[in-house]
CSV table of C-alpha atoms and ligand atoms in Angstrom, one decimal:
chain,number,residue,atom,x,y,z
A,19,MET,CA,70.4,173.1,53.2
A,20,LEU,CA,71.7,169.6,53.3
A,21,GLN,CA,75.5,169.1,53.3
A,22,PRO,CA,76.3,169.3,49.6
A,23,PHE,CA,79.8,167.8,49.9
A,24,SER,CA,80.0,164.0,49.8
A,25,ALA,CA,82.2,161.5,51.5
A,26,SER,CA,83.0,159.5,48.3
A,27,TYR,CA,82.7,159.5,44.6
A,28,ALA,CA,80.0,156.8,44.7
A,29,MET,CA,77.9,158.9,47.1
A,30,ALA,CA,78.5,162.1,45.1
A,31,ARG,CA,77.4,160.4,41.9
A,32,HIS,CA,74.3,159.0,43.4
A,33,ARG,CA,73.3,162.3,44.9
A,34,PHE,CA,74.0,164.2,41.7
A,35,LEU,CA,71.9,161.9,39.6
A,36,GLU,CA,69.0,162.0,42.1
A,37,ALA,CA,69.1,165.8,42.3
A,38,ALA,CA,69.3,166.2,38.5
A,39,ARG,CA,66.3,163.9,37.9
A,40,ALA,CA,64.3,165.7,40.6
A,41,ARG,CA,64.9,168.9,38.6
A,42,LEU,CA,63.5,167.2,35.5
A,43,GLY,CA,66.8,167.7,33.9
A,44,GLU,CA,67.9,165.4,31.1
A,45,VAL,CA,70.7,163.1,32.3
A,46,GLN,CA,73.3,161.5,30.1
A,47,SER,CA,76.0,159.1,31.3
A,48,PHE,CA,79.2,157.7,29.8
A,49,ALA,CA,80.7,154.7,31.4
A,50,ILE,CA,84.5,154.8,32.0
A,51,ASP,CA,86.1,151.4,31.6
A,52,ALA,CA,88.0,151.1,34.8
A,53,PRO,CA,87.2,149.8,38.4
A,54,GLY,CA,86.2,152.2,41.2
A,55,SER,CA,88.0,152.1,44.5
A,56,GLU,CA,84.8,150.6,46.1
A,57,ASP,CA,84.1,148.4,43.1
A,58,GLU,CA,81.5,151.0,42.0
A,59,ALA,CA,80.8,151.8,38.3
A,60,LEU,CA,82.7,154.9,37.1
A,61,SER,CA,80.8,157.3,34.9
A,62,LEU,CA,81.0,160.8,33.5
A,63,ASP,CA,77.4,162.1,34.1
A,64,ALA,CA,75.8,165.2,32.7
A,65,ALA,CA,72.6,167.0,33.6
A,66,ILE,CA,71.1,169.4,31.1
A,67,ILE,CA,68.5,171.9,32.3
A,68,ARG,CA,67.3,173.7,29.2
A,69,PRO,CA,64.3,176.1,29.1
A,70,ALA,CA,62.6,176.3,25.7
A,71,ASP,CA,63.5,180.0,25.4
A,72,ALA,CA,67.2,179.5,26.3
A,73,ARG,CA,69.4,182.0,24.6
A,74,ALA,CA,72.8,181.1,26.0
A,75,LEU,CA,74.5,178.1,27.7
A,76,LEU,CA,76.5,177.9,31.0
A,77,VAL,CA,78.7,174.9,31.5
A,78,ILE,CA,79.8,173.8,35.0
A,79,THR,CA,82.4,171.0,35.2
A,80,SER,CA,83.7,169.2,38.2
A,81,ALA,CA,86.5,166.7,38.9
A,82,THR,CA,88.6,167.5,35.8
A,83,HIS,CA,91.3,166.6,38.3
A,84,GLY,CA,89.6,163.6,39.9
A,85,VAL,CA,90.0,164.2,43.6
A,86,GLU,CA,89.2,167.9,43.2
A,87,GLY,CA,85.6,166.6,42.6
A,88,TYR,CA,85.0,166.5,46.4
A,89,CYS,CA,84.8,170.3,46.0
A,90,GLY,CA,83.3,170.7,42.6
A,91,SER,CA,80.6,168.1,43.0
A,92,GLY,CA,79.5,169.8,46.2
A,93,CYS,CA,79.2,173.1,44.3
A,94,GLN,CA,77.0,171.4,41.7
A,95,LEU,CA,74.9,169.7,44.3
A,96,ALA,CA,74.4,173.0,46.1
A,97,LEU,CA,73.2,174.5,42.9
A,98,LEU,CA,70.8,171.7,42.1
A,99,GLY,CA,69.3,172.1,45.5
A,100,ASP,CA,68.9,175.9,45.2
A,101,ASP,CA,65.4,176.8,44.0
A,102,GLY,CA,66.2,180.5,43.9
A,103,LEU,CA,69.4,180.2,42.0
A,104,LEU,CA,67.8,177.9,39.4
A,105,ALA,CA,64.9,180.2,39.0
A,106,HIS,CA,67.3,183.0,38.4
A,107,ALA,CA,69.0,181.0,35.6
A,108,LEU,CA,65.5,180.4,34.0
A,109,ARG,CA,64.7,184.1,34.1
A,110,ALA,CA,68.1,184.9,32.5
A,111,LYS,CA,67.1,182.4,29.8
A,112,VAL,CA,70.3,180.5,30.3
A,113,ALA,CA,70.5,176.7,29.8
A,114,LEU,CA,72.8,174.7,32.2
A,115,LEU,CA,75.0,171.8,31.3
A,116,LEU,CA,76.4,170.4,34.6
A,117,VAL,CA,79.1,167.8,34.0
A,118,HIS,CA,79.8,165.7,37.1
A,119,ALA,CA,83.1,164.0,37.4
A,120,LEU,CA,85.0,164.5,34.1
A,121,ASN,CA,87.6,162.2,35.7
A,122,PRO,CA,85.6,159.7,37.8
A,123,TYR,CA,88.5,157.4,38.2
A,124,GLY,CA,90.6,160.1,39.9
A,125,PHE,CA,87.7,161.1,42.1
A,126,SER,CA,87.1,157.6,43.3
A,127,TRP,CA,90.8,156.8,43.8
A,128,HIS,CA,91.9,160.2,45.1
A,129,SER,CA,94.1,161.1,42.2
A,130,ARG,CA,94.4,164.2,40.0
A,131,THR,CA,94.9,162.0,36.9
A,132,ASN,CA,92.7,159.4,35.2
A,133,GLU,CA,92.8,155.6,34.7
A,134,ASP,CA,95.8,156.1,32.4
A,135,ASN,CA,97.5,158.6,34.7
A,136,ILE,CA,96.6,161.3,32.3
A,137,ASP,CA,96.0,164.9,33.6
A,138,LEU,CA,92.9,165.8,31.6
A,139,ASN,CA,93.7,169.5,31.9
A,140,ARG,CA,96.9,168.8,29.8
A,141,ASN,CA,95.2,166.4,27.4
A,142,ALA,CA,93.1,168.6,25.1
A,143,ARG,CA,95.8,169.1,22.5
A,144,ALA,CA,96.2,168.0,18.9
A,145,PHE,CA,98.2,164.8,19.2
A,146,ASP,CA,99.2,164.8,15.5
A,147,ALA,CA,101.6,167.7,16.3
A,148,ALA,CA,104.8,167.3,18.3
A,149,PRO,CA,104.1,167.8,22.0
A,150,PRO,CA,105.5,170.9,23.6
A,151,PRO,CA,108.9,170.1,25.2
A,152,ASN,CA,109.5,170.3,29.0
A,153,GLU,CA,113.2,169.7,29.6
A,154,GLY,CA,112.9,170.9,33.2
A,155,TYR,CA,110.5,168.1,34.0
A,156,ALA,CA,112.7,165.5,32.5
A,157,GLN,CA,115.5,166.7,34.8
A,158,LEU,CA,113.3,166.6,37.8
A,159,HIS,CA,111.3,163.4,37.2
A,160,PRO,CA,113.6,160.9,38.9
A,161,HIS,CA,113.7,163.1,42.0
A,162,LEU,CA,109.9,163.8,42.1
A,163,VAL,CA,108.9,160.1,41.6
A,164,PRO,CA,111.8,158.2,43.1
A,165,PRO,CA,111.9,154.4,43.6
A,166,GLN,CA,111.0,154.7,47.3
A,167,TRP,CA,108.5,156.8,49.1
A,168,PRO,CA,108.8,159.2,50.8
A,169,PRO,CA,111.8,160.6,48.9
A,170,GLY,CA,115.2,160.4,50.6
A,171,ALA,CA,117.7,163.3,51.3
A,172,GLN,CA,119.3,162.8,47.9
A,173,GLN,CA,116.1,163.5,46.0
A,174,ARG,CA,115.1,166.4,48.2
A,175,GLU,CA,118.6,168.0,47.7
A,176,ALA,CA,118.3,167.5,43.9
A,177,VAL,CA,115.0,169.4,43.9
A,178,ALA,CA,116.4,172.1,46.1
A,179,ALA,CA,119.4,172.5,43.8
A,180,PHE,CA,117.0,172.9,40.8
A,181,ILE,CA,115.1,175.6,42.6
A,182,SER,CA,118.3,177.5,43.6
A,183,ALA,CA,119.7,177.2,40.1
A,184,HIS,CA,116.5,178.2,38.2
A,185,GLY,CA,114.2,179.9,40.8
A,186,PHE,CA,111.0,178.7,42.3
A,187,PRO,CA,108.7,180.0,39.4
A,188,ALA,CA,110.8,178.0,36.9
A,189,TYR,CA,110.4,174.9,39.2
A,190,GLN,CA,106.6,175.3,39.5
A,191,ASP,CA,106.4,175.8,35.7
A,192,ALA,CA,108.5,172.7,34.9
A,193,VAL,CA,106.5,170.5,37.3
A,194,SER,CA,103.0,171.7,36.5
A,195,ARG,CA,102.9,173.1,33.0
A,196,GLY,CA,102.4,169.7,31.6
A,197,GLN,CA,104.7,167.0,30.2
A,198,TYR,CA,104.3,164.4,27.5
A,199,THR,CA,107.3,162.2,28.0
A,200,HIS,CA,106.9,160.4,31.3
A,201,PRO,CA,103.6,158.4,31.5
A,202,ASP,CA,104.5,157.4,35.1
A,203,GLY,CA,105.1,161.0,36.1
A,204,VAL,CA,103.1,163.9,37.4
A,205,PHE,CA,101.1,166.4,35.2
A,206,PHE,CA,101.3,163.9,32.3
A,207,GLY,CA,99.2,165.0,29.3
A,208,GLY,CA,98.9,161.6,27.6
A,209,LYS,CA,99.8,160.3,24.2
A,210,ALA,CA,96.3,160.5,22.8
A,211,ARG,CA,93.0,162.0,23.7
A,212,SER,CA,91.4,160.4,26.7
A,213,ALA,CA,87.9,158.7,26.7
A,214,SER,CA,86.7,161.4,29.2
A,215,LEU,CA,87.5,164.2,26.8
A,216,ARG,CA,86.1,162.4,23.8
A,217,HIS,CA,82.8,162.0,25.7
A,218,PHE,CA,82.9,165.6,26.9
A,219,ARG,CA,83.5,167.0,23.5
A,220,SER,CA,80.5,165.1,22.2
A,221,LEU,CA,78.4,166.6,25.0
A,222,LEU,CA,79.6,170.1,24.2
A,223,GLU,CA,78.9,169.6,20.5
A,224,SER,CA,75.3,168.4,21.0
A,225,HIS,CA,74.3,170.8,23.8
A,226,GLY,CA,76.3,173.8,22.7
A,227,ARG,CA,75.0,173.7,19.1
A,228,GLY,CA,73.0,176.9,18.2
A,229,PHE,CA,74.2,179.0,21.1
A,230,ALA,CA,76.0,182.2,20.2
A,231,ASP,CA,77.3,182.6,23.8
A,232,ILE,CA,78.7,179.9,26.1
A,233,GLY,CA,80.0,180.5,29.6
A,234,TRP,CA,82.1,177.9,31.4
A,235,ILE,CA,83.2,177.5,35.0
A,236,ASP,CA,85.5,174.5,35.6
A,237,ILE,CA,85.9,174.0,39.3
A,238,HIS,CA,89.4,173.2,40.7
A,239,THR,CA,91.2,173.1,44.0
A,240,GLY,CA,94.8,173.0,45.2
A,241,LEU,CA,96.3,176.4,44.3
A,242,GLY,CA,96.3,179.8,46.0
A,243,PRO,CA,95.4,181.0,49.4
A,244,TRP,CA,93.2,178.8,51.7
A,245,GLY,CA,89.5,179.1,50.8
A,246,HIS,CA,90.1,181.8,48.1
A,247,GLY,CA,88.5,181.2,44.8
A,248,GLU,CA,90.8,182.4,42.1
A,249,LYS,CA,89.0,183.1,38.8
A,250,ILE,CA,91.6,181.9,36.2
A,251,PHE,CA,90.9,183.0,32.7
A,252,ALA,CA,90.8,179.7,30.6
A,253,GLY,CA,90.3,181.0,27.1
A,254,ARG,CA,92.8,181.8,24.4
A,255,ASN,CA,95.1,184.8,24.3
A,256,ASP,CA,92.5,187.1,22.7
A,257,LEU,CA,92.0,190.6,24.1
A,258,GLU,CA,88.3,190.7,23.4
A,259,GLU,CA,87.8,187.4,25.2
A,260,ILE,CA,89.8,188.5,28.2
A,261,GLU,CA,87.9,191.8,28.4
A,262,ARG,CA,84.6,190.0,28.2
A,263,ALA,CA,85.7,187.7,31.1
A,264,ARG,CA,86.7,190.8,33.1
A,265,ARG,CA,83.3,192.4,32.5
A,266,TRP,CA,81.6,189.3,33.8
A,267,TRP,CA,83.8,188.4,36.7
A,268,GLY,CA,85.7,191.6,37.7
A,269,LEU,CA,89.1,193.0,37.6
A,270,ASP,CA,90.5,190.3,39.8
A,271,LEU,CA,90.4,187.9,36.9
A,272,ALA,CA,93.7,186.0,36.9
A,273,VAL,CA,95.4,185.5,33.5
A,274,PRO,CA,98.2,182.8,33.6
A,275,PHE,CA,100.0,183.9,30.4
A,276,ALA,CA,100.2,187.4,31.8
A,277,GLY,CA,101.8,186.0,35.0
A,278,THR,CA,98.9,187.2,37.3
A,279,SER,CA,97.7,183.7,38.4
A,280,ALA,CA,98.6,181.1,41.1
A,281,SER,CA,98.6,178.8,38.1
A,282,VAL,CA,101.3,178.6,35.4
A,283,ALA,CA,100.3,178.8,31.8
A,284,ILE,CA,99.5,175.2,30.9
A,285,THR,CA,99.3,173.2,27.7
A,286,GLY,CA,96.3,171.2,26.5
A,287,GLN,CA,93.8,172.6,28.9
A,288,VAL,CA,90.2,171.3,28.8
A,289,ALA,CA,88.7,174.7,28.2
A,290,SER,CA,90.2,174.8,24.7
A,291,LEU,CA,87.8,172.0,23.6
A,292,ILE,CA,85.1,174.7,23.2
A,293,TYR,CA,86.9,176.0,20.1
A,294,GLU,CA,86.8,172.6,18.5
A,295,ALA,CA,83.3,171.6,19.6
A,296,CYS,CA,81.5,174.9,19.2
A,297,PRO,CA,83.5,176.9,16.7
A,298,GLU,CA,80.7,179.4,16.0
A,299,ALA,CA,80.2,180.3,19.7
A,300,ARG,CA,81.6,183.1,21.7
A,301,PRO,CA,83.1,181.3,24.7
A,302,THR,CA,83.8,182.9,28.1
A,303,SER,CA,85.6,180.4,30.3
A,304,ILE,CA,87.3,180.3,33.7
A,305,ALA,CA,88.8,177.7,36.0
A,306,LEU,CA,87.6,178.6,39.5
A,307,GLU,CA,90.5,177.5,41.7
A,308,PHE,CA,90.1,177.2,45.4
A,309,GLY,CA,93.2,177.2,47.6
A,310,THR,CA,93.8,174.4,50.1
A,311,VAL,CA,97.3,173.7,51.3
A,312,ALA,CA,100.8,175.2,50.5
A,313,LEU,CA,102.1,174.5,47.0
A,314,ASP,CA,105.0,172.2,48.2
A,315,ALA,CA,102.6,170.1,50.3
A,316,MET,CA,100.3,169.8,47.3
A,317,PHE,CA,103.2,168.8,45.0
A,318,GLU,CA,104.4,166.2,47.6
A,319,ALA,CA,100.9,164.6,47.8
A,320,VAL,CA,100.7,164.4,44.0
A,321,CYS,CA,104.2,162.9,43.7
A,322,GLY,CA,103.3,160.3,46.4
A,323,GLU,CA,100.2,159.3,44.5
A,324,ALA,CA,102.2,159.0,41.2
A,325,TRP,CA,104.7,156.8,43.1
A,326,LEU,CA,101.8,154.6,44.4
A,327,ARG,CA,100.8,154.0,40.8
A,328,SER,CA,104.2,152.6,40.0
A,329,TYR,CA,104.2,150.5,43.2
A,330,PRO,CA,100.6,149.3,43.6
A,331,HIS,CA,101.7,146.6,46.0
A,332,ALA,CA,102.9,149.1,48.6
A,333,PRO,CA,101.7,148.2,52.2
A,334,THR,CA,98.0,148.9,52.6
A,335,GLU,CA,98.6,151.3,55.4
A,336,GLN,CA,101.0,153.4,53.3
A,337,ALA,CA,98.7,153.4,50.3
A,338,GLU,CA,95.9,154.6,52.5
A,339,ARG,CA,98.1,157.4,54.0
A,340,ILE,CA,99.0,158.5,50.5
A,341,ARG,CA,95.3,158.6,49.4
A,342,GLU,CA,94.3,160.5,52.5
A,343,ALA,CA,97.1,163.0,51.9
A,344,MET,CA,95.7,163.6,48.4
A,345,ARG,CA,92.2,164.2,49.7
A,346,ALA,CA,93.6,166.6,52.3
A,347,ALA,CA,95.6,168.5,49.7
A,348,PHE,CA,92.6,169.1,47.5
A,349,PHE,CA,89.7,169.4,49.9
A,350,SER,CA,89.1,170.7,53.4
A,351,ASP,CA,86.6,169.3,56.0
A,352,SER,CA,86.5,172.7,57.6
A,353,PRO,CA,83.0,174.2,57.6
A,354,ILE,CA,84.6,177.6,57.3
A,355,TRP,CA,86.4,176.6,54.1
A,356,GLN,CA,83.3,174.9,52.7
A,357,GLY,CA,81.2,178.0,53.3
A,358,MET,CA,83.8,180.2,51.6
A,359,VAL,CA,83.7,177.8,48.6
A,360,LEU,CA,79.9,177.7,48.3
A,361,GLY,CA,79.6,181.5,48.6
A,362,GLN,CA,82.3,182.2,46.0
A,363,PHE,CA,80.9,179.6,43.6
A,364,ARG,CA,77.5,181.1,44.0
A,365,THR,CA,78.9,184.6,43.2
A,366,THR,CA,80.8,183.4,40.2
A,367,PHE,CA,77.7,181.5,38.9
A,368,VAL,CA,75.4,184.6,39.2
A,369,GLN,CA,78.1,186.8,37.6
A,370,ALA,CA,78.1,184.3,34.6
A,371,LEU,CA,74.3,184.5,34.3
A,372,GLN,CA,74.5,188.3,34.3
A,373,GLY,CA,77.2,188.2,31.6
A,374,LEU,CA,75.2,185.8,29.5
A,375,SER,CA,71.9,187.6,29.9
A,376,PHE,CA,73.4,190.9,28.7
A,377,ALA,CA,75.1,189.2,25.7
A,378,PRO,CA,74.0,190.8,22.4
A,379,ARG,CA,71.2,188.9,20.7
A,380,GLN,CA,72.1,187.3,17.4
B,11,LIG,ZN1,92.8,171.2,39.1
């Protein structure tokens, strides 16, 4: 098989569109109004492969967190190049909706966030309601994204003091749960719904319509043990939904609000769009999260990139170092890691097909 992982967003996009067209899939593209890092056009692209007798839908999304698309795009390309796997989906009568680069800006610029520094996986909330507070973040913000980079001893001591006062889990929660008060900060959920999520919702509405069962795998990286794919339940706190996800994916399903995941319970996650877009459907959703580096190294890379947004005139060499650190925090060039990723994605995909093909007929 050709190497499915690409060296840039532009290359990944080109290969995805070619592969989708070769599969006679329907392709839909939504331009994102921002420049790419190589002056390329940025676009959220979707491929739909829908057999006439499809009875369920499986959604596979990549690059919800921009730079994590190096991994997710590779999984999608491997799938599009796999005759046996696609034939298996056809036999299971499952339609596929592959969404490439939910956040193309972040993919192109090596950021988790989009063109407005919004974390799309904290952005799917009702903005007419007051945002959930996150006082811990407000306390940490000036030390996480200081006026100079890298942070000085004073900032590192302040973070260490927060951890010793509140414990490491409280620190991870405050940093990564999502915050709606600091647009220049990390894990910022935005003030309004992003263009990417508006486009994505319309895709879900038009392609999810009529399906009683919809499975969803949203591919992420950056948390958990190196090369391990954690299957993080992404649905709502509903026992039946959790049990269904366990039947599909096994007892090692991680549930953030039960405290059994490498991820904290987050606010405004993308997977909740399914309840708005396809209210009649029974959704079964996970984030498939592949481990890369240690949590503190990942946080440091993310904070560095947030700093660069506030200081875009930083020396070129420093900017390049920060962007390269981001790529290294969310992807690995190791063929061993890549093999682990592809094997686990494939397993998770087939498990979803099994789950959907045994779903009760309406
Ligand atoms: Zn992610």
